[in-house]
Coordinates of C-alpha atoms in Angstrom, one line a residue:
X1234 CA 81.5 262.1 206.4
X1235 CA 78.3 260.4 206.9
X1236 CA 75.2 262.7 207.7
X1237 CA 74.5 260.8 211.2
X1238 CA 78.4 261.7 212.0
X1239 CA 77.4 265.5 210.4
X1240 CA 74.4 265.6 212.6
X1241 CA 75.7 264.5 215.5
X1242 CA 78.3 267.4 215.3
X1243 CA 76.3 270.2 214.8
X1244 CA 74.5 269.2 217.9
X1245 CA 77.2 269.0 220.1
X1246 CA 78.7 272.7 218.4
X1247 CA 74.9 273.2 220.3
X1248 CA 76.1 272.3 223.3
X1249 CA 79.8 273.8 223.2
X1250 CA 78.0 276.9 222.6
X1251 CA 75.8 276.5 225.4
X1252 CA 78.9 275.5 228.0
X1253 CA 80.7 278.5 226.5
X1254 CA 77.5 280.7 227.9
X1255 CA 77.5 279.4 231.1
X1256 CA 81.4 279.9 231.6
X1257 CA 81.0 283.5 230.5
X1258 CA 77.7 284.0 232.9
X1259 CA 80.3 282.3 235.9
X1260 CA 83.1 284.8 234.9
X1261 CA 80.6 287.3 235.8
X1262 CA 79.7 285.5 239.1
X1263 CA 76.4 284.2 238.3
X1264 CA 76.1 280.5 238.5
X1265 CA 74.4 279.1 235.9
X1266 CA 74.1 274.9 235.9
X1267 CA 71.1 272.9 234.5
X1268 CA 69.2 270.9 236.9
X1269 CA 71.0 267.3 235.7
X1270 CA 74.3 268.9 235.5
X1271 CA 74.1 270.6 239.5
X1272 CA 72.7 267.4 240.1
X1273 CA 75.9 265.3 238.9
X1274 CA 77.9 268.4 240.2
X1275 CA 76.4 267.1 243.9
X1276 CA 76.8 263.7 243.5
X1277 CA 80.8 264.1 242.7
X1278 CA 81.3 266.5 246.0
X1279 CA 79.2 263.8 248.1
X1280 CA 81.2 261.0 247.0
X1281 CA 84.8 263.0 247.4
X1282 CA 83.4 264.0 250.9
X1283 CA 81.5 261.7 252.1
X1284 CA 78.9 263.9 253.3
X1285 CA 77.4 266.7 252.5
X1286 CA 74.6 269.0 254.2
X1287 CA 71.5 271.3 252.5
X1288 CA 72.7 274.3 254.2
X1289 CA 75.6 274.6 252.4
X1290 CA 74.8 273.2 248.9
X1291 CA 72.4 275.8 248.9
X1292 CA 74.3 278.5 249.2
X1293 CA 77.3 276.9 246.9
X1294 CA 74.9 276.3 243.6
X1295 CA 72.9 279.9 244.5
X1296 CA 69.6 277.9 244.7
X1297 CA 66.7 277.5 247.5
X1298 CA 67.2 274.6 250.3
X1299 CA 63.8 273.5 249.2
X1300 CA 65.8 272.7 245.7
X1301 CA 68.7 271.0 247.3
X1302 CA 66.2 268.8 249.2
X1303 CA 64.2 267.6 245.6
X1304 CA 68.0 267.2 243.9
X1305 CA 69.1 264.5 247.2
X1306 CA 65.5 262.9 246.7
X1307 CA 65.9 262.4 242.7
X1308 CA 70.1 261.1 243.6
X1309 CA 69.0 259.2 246.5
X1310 CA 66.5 257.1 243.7
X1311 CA 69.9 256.6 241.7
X1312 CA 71.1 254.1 244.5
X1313 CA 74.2 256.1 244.9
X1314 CA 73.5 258.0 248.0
X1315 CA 71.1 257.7 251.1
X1316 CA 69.1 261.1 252.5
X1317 CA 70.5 262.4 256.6
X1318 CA 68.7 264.9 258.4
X1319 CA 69.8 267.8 257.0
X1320 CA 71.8 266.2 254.2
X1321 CA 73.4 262.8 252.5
X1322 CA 76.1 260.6 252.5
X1323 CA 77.6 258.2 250.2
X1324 CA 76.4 254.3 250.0
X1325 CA 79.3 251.8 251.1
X1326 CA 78.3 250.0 248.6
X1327 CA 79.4 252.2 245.6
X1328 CA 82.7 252.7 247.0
X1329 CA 83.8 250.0 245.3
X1330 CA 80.8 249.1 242.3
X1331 CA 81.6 252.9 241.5
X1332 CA 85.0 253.8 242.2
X1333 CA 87.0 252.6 238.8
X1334 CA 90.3 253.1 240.0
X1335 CA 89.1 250.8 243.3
X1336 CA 88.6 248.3 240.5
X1337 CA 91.1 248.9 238.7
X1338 CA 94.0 246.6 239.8
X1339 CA 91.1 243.4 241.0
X1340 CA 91.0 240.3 238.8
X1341 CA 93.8 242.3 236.2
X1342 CA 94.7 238.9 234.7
X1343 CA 91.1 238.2 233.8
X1344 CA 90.9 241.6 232.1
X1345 CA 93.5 241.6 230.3
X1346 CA 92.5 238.6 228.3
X1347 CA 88.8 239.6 228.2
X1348 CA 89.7 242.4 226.5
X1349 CA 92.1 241.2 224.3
X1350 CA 89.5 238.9 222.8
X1351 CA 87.0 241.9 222.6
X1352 CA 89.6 243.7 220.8
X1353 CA 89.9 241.2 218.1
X1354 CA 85.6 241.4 217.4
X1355 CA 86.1 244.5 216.5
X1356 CA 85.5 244.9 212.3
X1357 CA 87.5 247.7 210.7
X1358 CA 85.8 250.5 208.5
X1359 CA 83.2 250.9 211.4
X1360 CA 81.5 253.1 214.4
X1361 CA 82.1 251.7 217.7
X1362 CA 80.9 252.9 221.5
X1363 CA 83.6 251.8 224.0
X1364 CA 81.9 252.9 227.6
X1365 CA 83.9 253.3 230.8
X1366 CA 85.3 250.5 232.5
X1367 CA 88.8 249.3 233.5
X1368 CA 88.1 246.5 230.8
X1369 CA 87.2 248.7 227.7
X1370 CA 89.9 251.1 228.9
X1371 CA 92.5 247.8 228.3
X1372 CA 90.5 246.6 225.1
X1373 CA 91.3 250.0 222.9
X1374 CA 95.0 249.6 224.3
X1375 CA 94.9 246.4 222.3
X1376 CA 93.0 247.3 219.2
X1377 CA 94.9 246.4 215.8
X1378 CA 91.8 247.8 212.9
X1379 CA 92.1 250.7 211.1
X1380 CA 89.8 253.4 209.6
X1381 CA 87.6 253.2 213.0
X1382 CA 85.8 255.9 214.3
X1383 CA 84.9 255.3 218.1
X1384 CA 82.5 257.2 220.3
X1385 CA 83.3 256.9 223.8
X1386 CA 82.5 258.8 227.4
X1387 CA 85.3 257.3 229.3
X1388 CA 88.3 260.1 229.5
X1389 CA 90.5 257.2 229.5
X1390 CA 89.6 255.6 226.9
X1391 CA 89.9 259.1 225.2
X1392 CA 93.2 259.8 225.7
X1393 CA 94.7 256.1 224.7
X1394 CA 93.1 256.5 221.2
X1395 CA 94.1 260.7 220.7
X1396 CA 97.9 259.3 219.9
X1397 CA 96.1 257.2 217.0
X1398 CA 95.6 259.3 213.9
X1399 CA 93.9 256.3 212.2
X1400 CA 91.5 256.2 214.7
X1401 CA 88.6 259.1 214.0
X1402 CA 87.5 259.8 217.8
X1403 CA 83.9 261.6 219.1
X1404 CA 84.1 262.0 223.2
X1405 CA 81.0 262.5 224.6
X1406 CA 79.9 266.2 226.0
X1407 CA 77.7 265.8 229.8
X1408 CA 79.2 266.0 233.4
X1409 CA 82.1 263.9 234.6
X1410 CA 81.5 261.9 237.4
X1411 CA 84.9 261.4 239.0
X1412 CA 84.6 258.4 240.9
X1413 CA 83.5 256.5 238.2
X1414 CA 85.6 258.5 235.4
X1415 CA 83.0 258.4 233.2
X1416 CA 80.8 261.6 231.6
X1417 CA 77.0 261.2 232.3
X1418 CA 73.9 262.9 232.1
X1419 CA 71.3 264.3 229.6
X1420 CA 73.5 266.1 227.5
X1421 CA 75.7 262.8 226.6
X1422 CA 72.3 260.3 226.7
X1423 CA 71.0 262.9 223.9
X1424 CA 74.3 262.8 222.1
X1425 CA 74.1 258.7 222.3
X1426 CA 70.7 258.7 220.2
X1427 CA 71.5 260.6 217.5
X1428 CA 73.9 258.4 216.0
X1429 CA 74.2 254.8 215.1
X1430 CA 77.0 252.4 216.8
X1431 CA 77.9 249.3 214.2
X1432 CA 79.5 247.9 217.7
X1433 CA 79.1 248.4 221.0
X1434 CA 81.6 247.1 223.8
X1435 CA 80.1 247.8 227.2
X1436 CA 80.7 246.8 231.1
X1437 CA 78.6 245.9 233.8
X1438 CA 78.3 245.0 237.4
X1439 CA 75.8 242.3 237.5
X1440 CA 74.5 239.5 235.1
X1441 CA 71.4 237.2 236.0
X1442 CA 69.3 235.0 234.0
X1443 CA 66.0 236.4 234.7
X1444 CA 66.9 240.2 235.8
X1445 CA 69.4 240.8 233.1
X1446 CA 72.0 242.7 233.1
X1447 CA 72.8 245.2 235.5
X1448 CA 74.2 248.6 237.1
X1449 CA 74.9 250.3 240.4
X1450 CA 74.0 253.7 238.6
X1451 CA 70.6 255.0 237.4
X1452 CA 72.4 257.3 235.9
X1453 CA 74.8 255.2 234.1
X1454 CA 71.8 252.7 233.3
X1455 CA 70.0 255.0 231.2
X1456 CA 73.0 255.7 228.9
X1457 CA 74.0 252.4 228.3
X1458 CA 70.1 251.6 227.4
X1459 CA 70.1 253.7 224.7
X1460 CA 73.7 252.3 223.8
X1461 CA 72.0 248.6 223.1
X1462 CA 68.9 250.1 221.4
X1463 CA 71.4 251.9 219.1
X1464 CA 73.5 249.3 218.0
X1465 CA 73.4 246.3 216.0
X1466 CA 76.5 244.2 218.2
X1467 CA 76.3 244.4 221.4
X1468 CA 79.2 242.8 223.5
X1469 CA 79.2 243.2 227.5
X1470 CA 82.5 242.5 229.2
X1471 CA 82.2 240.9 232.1
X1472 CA 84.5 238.6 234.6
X1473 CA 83.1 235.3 235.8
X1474 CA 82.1 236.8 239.5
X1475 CA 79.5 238.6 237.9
X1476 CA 77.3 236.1 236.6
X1477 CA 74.6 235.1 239.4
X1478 CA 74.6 238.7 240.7
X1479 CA 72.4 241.4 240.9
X1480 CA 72.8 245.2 240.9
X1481 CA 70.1 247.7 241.4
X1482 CA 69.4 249.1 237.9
X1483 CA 68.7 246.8 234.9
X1484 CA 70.2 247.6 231.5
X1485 CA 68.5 245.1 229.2
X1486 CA 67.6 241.6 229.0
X1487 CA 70.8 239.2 228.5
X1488 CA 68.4 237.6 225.2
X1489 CA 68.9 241.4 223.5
X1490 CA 72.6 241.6 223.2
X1491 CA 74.8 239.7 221.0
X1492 CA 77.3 238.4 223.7
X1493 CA 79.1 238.4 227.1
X1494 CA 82.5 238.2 226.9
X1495 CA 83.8 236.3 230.2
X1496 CA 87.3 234.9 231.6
X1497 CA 88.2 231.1 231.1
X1498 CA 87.5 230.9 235.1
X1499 CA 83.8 230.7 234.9
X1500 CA 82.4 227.5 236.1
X1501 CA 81.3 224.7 233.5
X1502 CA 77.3 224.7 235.3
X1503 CA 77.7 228.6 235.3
X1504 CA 78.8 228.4 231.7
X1505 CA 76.0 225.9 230.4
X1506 CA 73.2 227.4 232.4
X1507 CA 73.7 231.2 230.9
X1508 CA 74.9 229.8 227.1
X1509 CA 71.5 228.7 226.6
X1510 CA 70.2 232.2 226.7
X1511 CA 73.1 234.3 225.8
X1512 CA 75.9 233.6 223.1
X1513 CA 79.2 233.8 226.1
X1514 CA 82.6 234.1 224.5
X1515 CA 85.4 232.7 227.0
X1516 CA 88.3 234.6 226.6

């Protein structure tokens, strides 16, 4: 075992034992969450709901109104929900950007072949992050190496790799954001930069020339920065109707990754105009 793999156990034995803590403290009746974690905790009843009001997230997470108010203001900055008098409600828009199993059945064609070709870039005898999306989920379904170890924060992807015993698999501790199916927050962004990724296979929901690439999610944008600062390949996989688009977070510059991996539907001009800043694979 390498001492980055070492390390980046014994840190998240740290965090296990601090979860464990908590759970014992709730047995008790006292509940105990970190600010990022109540935080996520709100976002995932607000977008299950629709709606939610101070009044009573005060008295759910046992903190002030005053509290609840600063926690809407910091999630309302993620672009995920708006501030109401007295409360919040979930942005139309991320019904869909955010809602993976929305997504999941759109363009699956397309996806299948995108992440078939991603699946074939992957180099045996290596570390890999697969993030969520209904793409990666369908790359490690089609994954022929061996000897790979693969960090991931998707559940999904998670639980098509436990049948593989060839396959040595780190899931990511942090709060699970169930629209999206994927496990955010500090806890898993200090997990991500403690170790080195050979690979990284990522998603996205917008790509432009001059913004970059992009995310609905602050939240989701912070992770995956640290994902491309920590990797030496970095493949986003993307369908064509994402190109000319622009979400509300930026990930990185489309110059500092290694390549977009796109269907064979994307428009020749499309196709020219972005190959002459970005290496794009067409799958």
């Amino acid at each position: 075992m390498t001492p980055v793999l070492q390390g980046f156990r014994f840190y998240s034995s740290i965090i296990l034992l601090i979860m464990l803590i908590c759970a014992i403290l709730a047995m008790k009746g006292v509940l105990f969450m970190f600010e990022e974690e109540r935080r996520i905790s709100i976002l995932n009843k607000i977008q299950m709901k629709g709606s939610v009001n101070v009044s009573t997230l005060s008295k759910v997470y046992q903190v002030s109104e005053s509290t609840i108010r600063r926690d809407l203001t910091s999630l309302e900055s993620t672009g995920l929900i708006k501030r109401t008098h007295g409360g919040a409600i979930v942005l139309d828009h991320t019904k869909n950007d955010y809602n993976y199993n929305a997504k999941r059945g759109i363009h699956f064609t397309q996806k299948l072949k995108i992440a078939q070709t991603a699946a074939a870039l992957v180099k045996p005898d290596t570390v890999i992050f697969v993030g969520t999306s209904t793409i990666t989920n369908l790359m490690v379904q089609n994954l022929q190496v061996k000897n790979l170890t693969v960090a991931t924060n998707s559940l999904d992807v998670f639980n098509t790799l436990s049948q593989r015993a060839e396959c040595n698999l780190i899931i990511l501790g942090g709060n699970y954001i169930h629209h999206a199916r994927t496990i955010e927050g500090m806890s898993s962004l200090q997990q991500i930069q403690q170790i080195h990724f050979d690979q990284a296979f990522l998603g996205a929901n917008g790509i432009d020339i001059s913004f970059g690439l992009s995310t609905v999610s602050d939240i989701e944008a912070n992770s995956k920065r640290a994902i491309v600062k920590n990797s030496s390949e970095v493949f986003f996989l993307c369908e064509n109707s994402k190109f000319d688009r622009i979400s509300q977070y930026k990930i990185t510059d489309i110059g500092r990754i290694t390549a977009i991996i796109t269907d064979s539907k994307i428009d020749e001009e499309t196709y020219q105009k972005y190959q002459k800043h970005c290496h794009i694979i067409k799958s």
